[in-house]
Coordinates of C-alpha atoms in Angstrom, one line a residue:
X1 CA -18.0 -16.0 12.9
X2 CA -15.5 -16.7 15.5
X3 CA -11.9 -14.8 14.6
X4 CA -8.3 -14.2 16.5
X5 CA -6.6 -11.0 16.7
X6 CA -2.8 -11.3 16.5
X7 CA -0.9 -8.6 17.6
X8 CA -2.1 -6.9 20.4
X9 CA -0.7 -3.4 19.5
X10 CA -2.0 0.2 19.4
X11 CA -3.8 -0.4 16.6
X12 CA -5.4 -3.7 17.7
X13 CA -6.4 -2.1 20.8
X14 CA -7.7 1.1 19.1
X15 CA -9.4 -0.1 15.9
X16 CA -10.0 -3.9 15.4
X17 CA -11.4 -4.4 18.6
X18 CA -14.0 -1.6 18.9
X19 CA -14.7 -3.0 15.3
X20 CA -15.0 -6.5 16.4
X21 CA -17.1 -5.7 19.1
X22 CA -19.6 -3.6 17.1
X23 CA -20.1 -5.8 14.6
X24 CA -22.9 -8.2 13.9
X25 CA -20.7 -10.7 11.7
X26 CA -17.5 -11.5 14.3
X27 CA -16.8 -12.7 17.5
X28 CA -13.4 -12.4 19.0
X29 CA -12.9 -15.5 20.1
X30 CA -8.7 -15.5 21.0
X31 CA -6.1 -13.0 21.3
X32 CA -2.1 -14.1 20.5
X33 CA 0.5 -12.0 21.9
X34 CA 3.5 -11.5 23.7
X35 CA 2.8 -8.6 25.7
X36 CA -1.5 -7.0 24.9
X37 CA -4.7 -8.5 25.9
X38 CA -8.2 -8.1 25.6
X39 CA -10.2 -8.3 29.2
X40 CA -12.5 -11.1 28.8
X41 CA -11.0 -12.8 25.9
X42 CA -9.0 -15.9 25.8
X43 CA -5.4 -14.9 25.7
X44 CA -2.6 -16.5 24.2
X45 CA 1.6 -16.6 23.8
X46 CA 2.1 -19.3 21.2
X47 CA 0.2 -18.7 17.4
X48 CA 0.9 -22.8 16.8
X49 CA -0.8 -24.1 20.0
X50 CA -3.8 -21.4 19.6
X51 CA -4.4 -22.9 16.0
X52 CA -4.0 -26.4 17.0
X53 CA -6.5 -25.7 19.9
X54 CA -9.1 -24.0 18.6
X55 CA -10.0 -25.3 15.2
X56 CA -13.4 -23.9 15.5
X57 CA -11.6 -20.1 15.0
X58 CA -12.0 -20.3 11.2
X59 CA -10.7 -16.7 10.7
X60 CA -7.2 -14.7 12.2
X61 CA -6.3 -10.8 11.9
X62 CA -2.8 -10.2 11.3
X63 CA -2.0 -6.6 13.5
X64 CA 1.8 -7.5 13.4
X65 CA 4.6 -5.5 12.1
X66 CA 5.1 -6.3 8.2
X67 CA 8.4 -8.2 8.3
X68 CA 6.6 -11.0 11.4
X69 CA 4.0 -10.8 9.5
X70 CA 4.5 -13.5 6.8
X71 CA 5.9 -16.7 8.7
X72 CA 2.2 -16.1 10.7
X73 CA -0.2 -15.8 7.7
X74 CA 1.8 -18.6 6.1
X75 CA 0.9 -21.2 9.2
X76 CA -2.5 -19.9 9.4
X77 CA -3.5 -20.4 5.4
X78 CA -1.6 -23.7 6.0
X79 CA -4.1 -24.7 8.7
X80 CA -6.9 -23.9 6.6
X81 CA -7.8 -20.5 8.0
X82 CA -8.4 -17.2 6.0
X83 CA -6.7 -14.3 6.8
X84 CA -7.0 -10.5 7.4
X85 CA -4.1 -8.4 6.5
X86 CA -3.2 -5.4 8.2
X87 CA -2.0 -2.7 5.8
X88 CA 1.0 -2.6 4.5
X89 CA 0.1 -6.1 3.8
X90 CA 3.8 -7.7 3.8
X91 CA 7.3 -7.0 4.1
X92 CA 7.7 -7.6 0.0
X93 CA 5.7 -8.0 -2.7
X94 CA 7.0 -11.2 -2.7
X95 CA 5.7 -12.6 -0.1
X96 CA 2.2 -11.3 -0.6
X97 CA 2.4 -13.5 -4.2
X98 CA 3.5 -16.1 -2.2
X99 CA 0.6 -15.7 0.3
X100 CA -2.0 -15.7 -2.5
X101 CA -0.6 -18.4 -4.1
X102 CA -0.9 -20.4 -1.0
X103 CA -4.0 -18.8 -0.2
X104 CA -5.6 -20.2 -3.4
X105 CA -4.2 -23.7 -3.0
X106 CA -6.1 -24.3 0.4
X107 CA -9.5 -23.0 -0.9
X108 CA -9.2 -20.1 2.0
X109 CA -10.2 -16.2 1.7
X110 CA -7.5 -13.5 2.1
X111 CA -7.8 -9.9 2.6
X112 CA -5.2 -7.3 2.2
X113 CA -6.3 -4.4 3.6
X114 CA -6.5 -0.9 3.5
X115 CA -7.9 1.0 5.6
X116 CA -8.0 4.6 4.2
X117 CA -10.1 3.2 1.2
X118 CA -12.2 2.9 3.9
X119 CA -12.9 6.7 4.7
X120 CA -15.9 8.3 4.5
X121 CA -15.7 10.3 1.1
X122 CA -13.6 7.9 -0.9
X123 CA -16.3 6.7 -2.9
X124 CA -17.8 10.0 -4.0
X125 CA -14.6 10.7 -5.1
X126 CA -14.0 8.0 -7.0
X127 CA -17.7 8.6 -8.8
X128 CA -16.8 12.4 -9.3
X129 CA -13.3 11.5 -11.1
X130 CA -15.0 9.1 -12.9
X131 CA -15.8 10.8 -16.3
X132 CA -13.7 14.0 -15.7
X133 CA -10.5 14.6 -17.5
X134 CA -7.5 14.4 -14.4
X135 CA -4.7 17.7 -14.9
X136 CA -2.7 17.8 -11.5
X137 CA -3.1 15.7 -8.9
X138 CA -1.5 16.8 -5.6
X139 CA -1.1 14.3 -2.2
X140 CA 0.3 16.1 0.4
X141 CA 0.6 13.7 3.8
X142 CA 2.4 15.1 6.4
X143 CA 1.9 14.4 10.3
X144 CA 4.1 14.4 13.5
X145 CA 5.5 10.6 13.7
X146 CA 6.5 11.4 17.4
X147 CA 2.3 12.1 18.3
X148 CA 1.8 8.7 15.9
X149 CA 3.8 6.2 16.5
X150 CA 5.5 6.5 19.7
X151 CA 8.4 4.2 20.6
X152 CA 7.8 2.2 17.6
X153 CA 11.4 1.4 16.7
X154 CA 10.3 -1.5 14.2
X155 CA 9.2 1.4 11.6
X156 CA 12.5 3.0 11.7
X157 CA 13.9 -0.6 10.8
X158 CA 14.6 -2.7 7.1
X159 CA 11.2 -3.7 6.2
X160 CA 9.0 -0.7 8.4
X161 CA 8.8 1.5 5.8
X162 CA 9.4 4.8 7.4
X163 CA 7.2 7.8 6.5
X164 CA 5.6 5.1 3.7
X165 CA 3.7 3.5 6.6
X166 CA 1.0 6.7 6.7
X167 CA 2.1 7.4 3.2
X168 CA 0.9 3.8 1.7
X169 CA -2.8 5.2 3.0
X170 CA -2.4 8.0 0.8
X171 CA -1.5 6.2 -2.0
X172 CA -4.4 3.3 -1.6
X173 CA -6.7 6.0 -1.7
X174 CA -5.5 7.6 -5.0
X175 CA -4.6 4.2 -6.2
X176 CA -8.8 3.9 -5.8
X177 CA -10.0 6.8 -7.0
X178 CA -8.1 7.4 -10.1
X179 CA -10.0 6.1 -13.8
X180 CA -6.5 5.3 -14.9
X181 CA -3.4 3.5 -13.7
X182 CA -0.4 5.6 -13.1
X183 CA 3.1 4.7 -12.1
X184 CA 6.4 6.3 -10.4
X185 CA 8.7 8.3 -12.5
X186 CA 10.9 9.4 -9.9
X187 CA 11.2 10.1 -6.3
X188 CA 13.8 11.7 -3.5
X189 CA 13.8 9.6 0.1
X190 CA 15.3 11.4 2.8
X191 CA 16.8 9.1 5.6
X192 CA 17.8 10.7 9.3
X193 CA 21.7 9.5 9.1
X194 CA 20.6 7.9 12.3
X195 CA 18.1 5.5 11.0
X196 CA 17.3 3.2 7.8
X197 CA 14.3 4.0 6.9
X198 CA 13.0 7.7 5.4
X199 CA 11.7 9.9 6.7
X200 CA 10.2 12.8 3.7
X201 CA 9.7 12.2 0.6
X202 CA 9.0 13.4 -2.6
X203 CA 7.0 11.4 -5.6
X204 CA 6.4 12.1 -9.2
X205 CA 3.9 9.7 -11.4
X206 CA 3.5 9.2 -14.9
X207 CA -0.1 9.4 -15.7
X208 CA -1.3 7.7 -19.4
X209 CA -2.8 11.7 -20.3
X210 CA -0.1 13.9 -18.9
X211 CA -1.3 15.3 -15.8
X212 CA 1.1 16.3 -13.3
X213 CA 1.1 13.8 -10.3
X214 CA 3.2 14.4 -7.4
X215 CA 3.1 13.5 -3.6
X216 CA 4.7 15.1 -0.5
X217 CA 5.0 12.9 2.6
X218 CA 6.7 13.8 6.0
X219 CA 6.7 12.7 9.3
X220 CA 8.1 16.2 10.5
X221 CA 5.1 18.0 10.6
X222 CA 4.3 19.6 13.6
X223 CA 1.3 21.8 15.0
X224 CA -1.7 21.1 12.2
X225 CA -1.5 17.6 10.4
X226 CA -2.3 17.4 7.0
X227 CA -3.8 14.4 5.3
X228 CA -5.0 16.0 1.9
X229 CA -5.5 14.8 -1.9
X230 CA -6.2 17.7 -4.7
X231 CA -7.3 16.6 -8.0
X232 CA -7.7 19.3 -10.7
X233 CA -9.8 18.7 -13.4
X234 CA -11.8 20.4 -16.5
X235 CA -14.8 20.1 -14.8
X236 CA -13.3 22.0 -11.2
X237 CA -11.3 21.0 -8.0
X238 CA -11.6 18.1 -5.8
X239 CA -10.1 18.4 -2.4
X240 CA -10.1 15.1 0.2
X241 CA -8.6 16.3 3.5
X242 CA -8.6 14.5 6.4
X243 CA -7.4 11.5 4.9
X244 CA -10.6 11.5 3.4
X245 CA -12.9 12.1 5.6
X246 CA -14.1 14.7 3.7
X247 CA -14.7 16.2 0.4
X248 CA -14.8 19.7 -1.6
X249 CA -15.6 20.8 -5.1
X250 CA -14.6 24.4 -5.7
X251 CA -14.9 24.6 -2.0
X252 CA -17.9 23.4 -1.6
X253 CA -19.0 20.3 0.4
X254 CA -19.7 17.9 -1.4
X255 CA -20.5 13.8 -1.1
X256 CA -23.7 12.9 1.4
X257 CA -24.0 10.4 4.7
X258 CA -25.7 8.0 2.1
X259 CA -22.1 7.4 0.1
X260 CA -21.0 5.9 3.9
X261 CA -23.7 3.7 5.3
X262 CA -21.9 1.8 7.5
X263 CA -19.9 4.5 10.1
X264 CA -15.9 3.6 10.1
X265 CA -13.0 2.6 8.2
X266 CA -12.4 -0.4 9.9
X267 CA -16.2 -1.8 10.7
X268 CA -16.0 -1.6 6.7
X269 CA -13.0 -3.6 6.6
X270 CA -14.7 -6.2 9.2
X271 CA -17.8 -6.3 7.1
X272 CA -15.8 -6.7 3.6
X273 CA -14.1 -9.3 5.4
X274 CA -17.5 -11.5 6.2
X275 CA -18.4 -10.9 2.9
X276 CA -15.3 -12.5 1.5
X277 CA -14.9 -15.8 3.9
X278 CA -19.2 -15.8 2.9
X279 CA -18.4 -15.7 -1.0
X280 CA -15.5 -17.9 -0.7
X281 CA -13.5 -15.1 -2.1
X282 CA -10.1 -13.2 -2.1
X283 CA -8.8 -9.5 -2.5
X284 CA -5.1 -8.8 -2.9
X285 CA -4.5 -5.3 -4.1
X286 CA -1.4 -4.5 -4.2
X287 CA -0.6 -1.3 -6.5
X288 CA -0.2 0.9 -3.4
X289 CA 2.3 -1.4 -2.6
X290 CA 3.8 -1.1 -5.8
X291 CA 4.4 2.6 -5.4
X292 CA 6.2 2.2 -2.4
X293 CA 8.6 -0.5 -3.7
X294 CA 9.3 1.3 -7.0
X295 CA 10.2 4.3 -4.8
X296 CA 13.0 2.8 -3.0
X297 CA 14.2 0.9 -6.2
X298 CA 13.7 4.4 -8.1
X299 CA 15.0 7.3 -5.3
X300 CA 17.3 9.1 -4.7
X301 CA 18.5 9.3 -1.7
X302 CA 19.1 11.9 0.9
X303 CA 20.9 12.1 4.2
X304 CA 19.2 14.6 6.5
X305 CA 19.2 15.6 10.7
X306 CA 19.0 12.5 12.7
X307 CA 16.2 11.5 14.1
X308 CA 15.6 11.0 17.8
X309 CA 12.5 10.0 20.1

């Protein structure tokens, strides 16, 4: 299948092309930006005149900042193409209901994605939480947003998200492997009095059986970067670190090459997506999402050292 990339970004350049290129279901037929490019790949400027000129491209990847993001995906379900969501997936819940809605009027496939579902030992989480009874879970997220996102001033802006842009990863991955819904009980943001989005902070979850849920994110960290998830249950511990990548019970390994057949979070994406546009078929998860907008509705807020480059 023939598919654009829009947005050619860090994370274009670094992920979704490799992805592209590896895979046995997608060409990349057309790049639209104002700035990237991929060497050997049709390039363009304008999203409208790519569309109208290629009507062959049935499929586009969305790699733009969230608030852009809509007015794109809107002209491209409108033209009849499906679309591939970078995560977060929009700027508002709002306008991902809107998307779906429009989505499912034109008969086209969209993906929200997320990529950190994507990680190696997800899965055998999931399957080991599956029957045992959850006490504490503990996300602790914390990286140097100077090493990751370098001159990005959209993500310090309304609608970047702050230190929820990593954080939504951590909480698409416990939104998957948990049995049983939870929801935000109460949170602290804490803003640099330089800039309007957070930069820390701290979450608290209701869970339907009373275990304690809470998640630490911050994009101060420096030297080691932690990506980690520990779930304490009856039957023992269950550590994710690396964002996933790998998995402990009672410090064990644990989880085996076989639970990740296909190597890479993002060839999975690619190949979910093929699978979607094959089925004529849509998925819209949005509870990580949720998470994050119940935060800001439900924080506190907290002024803190300014942030600078």
């Amino acid at each position: 299948m023939l598919v654009a990339l829009v947005g050619i970004g860090k994370i274009a350049l670094d992920q979704h092309v490799p992805a592209i290129a590896g895979s046995p279901d997608w060409e990349l037929a057309a790049t639209v930006s104002r700035h990237g490019s991929v060497e050997g790949v049709e390039a363009w400027d304008d999203f409208t005149a790519m569309l109208e000129a290629r009507p062959d491209i049935r499929v586009v990847s969305l790699c733009l900042p969230p608030v852009p993001r809509f007015a794109y995906a809107a002209e491209a379900i409108r033209a009849g193409r499906h679309v591939m969501l970078e995560k977060p997936p929009g700027a508002t819940l709002s306008e991902c209901h809107a998307l779906q809605d429009m989505a499912r009027e034109m008969r086209v496939s969209l993906f929200a994605t997320w990529h950190s579902r994507e990680a190696d030992k997800v899965d055998a989480a999931r399957g080991w939480l599956s029957d045992k009874t959850l006490r504490r879970l503990t996300v602790t997220w914390k990286e140097d947003v100077r090493r990751w996102h370098p001159g990005q001033a959209w993500i310090w802006e309304p609608g970047g998200l702050g230190v929820f842009d990593p954080g939504i990863n951590a909480l698409s991955i416990v939104t998957k492997i948990l049995p049983k819904p939870i929801h935000l009980s109460g949170a602290v943001l804490k803003f640099p009095e330089n800039r309007q989005t957070p930069i820390a902070a701290d979450l608290a979850f209701a869970h339907p059986d009373g275990a304690e849920v809470t998640a630490d994110f911050d994009w101060r960290q420096e030297g080691d970067q932690i990506w980690t998830i520990e779930a304490e249950t009856e039957a023992g511990t269950l550590v994710l670190s690396d964002g996933g990548a790998r998995m402990t019970v009672d410090g064990a390994e644990a989880g085996t090459e076989e639970d990740a057949p296909l190597s890479g979070e993002y060839p999975r994406l690619y190949a979910a997506m093929a699978r979607l546009v094959r089925d004529g078929a849509s998925d819209v998860d949005l509870a990580p999402m949720r998470h994050v907008a119940d935060a800001f509705t439900l924080g506190r807020r907290e002024i803190v050292a300014p942030f600078e480059e």
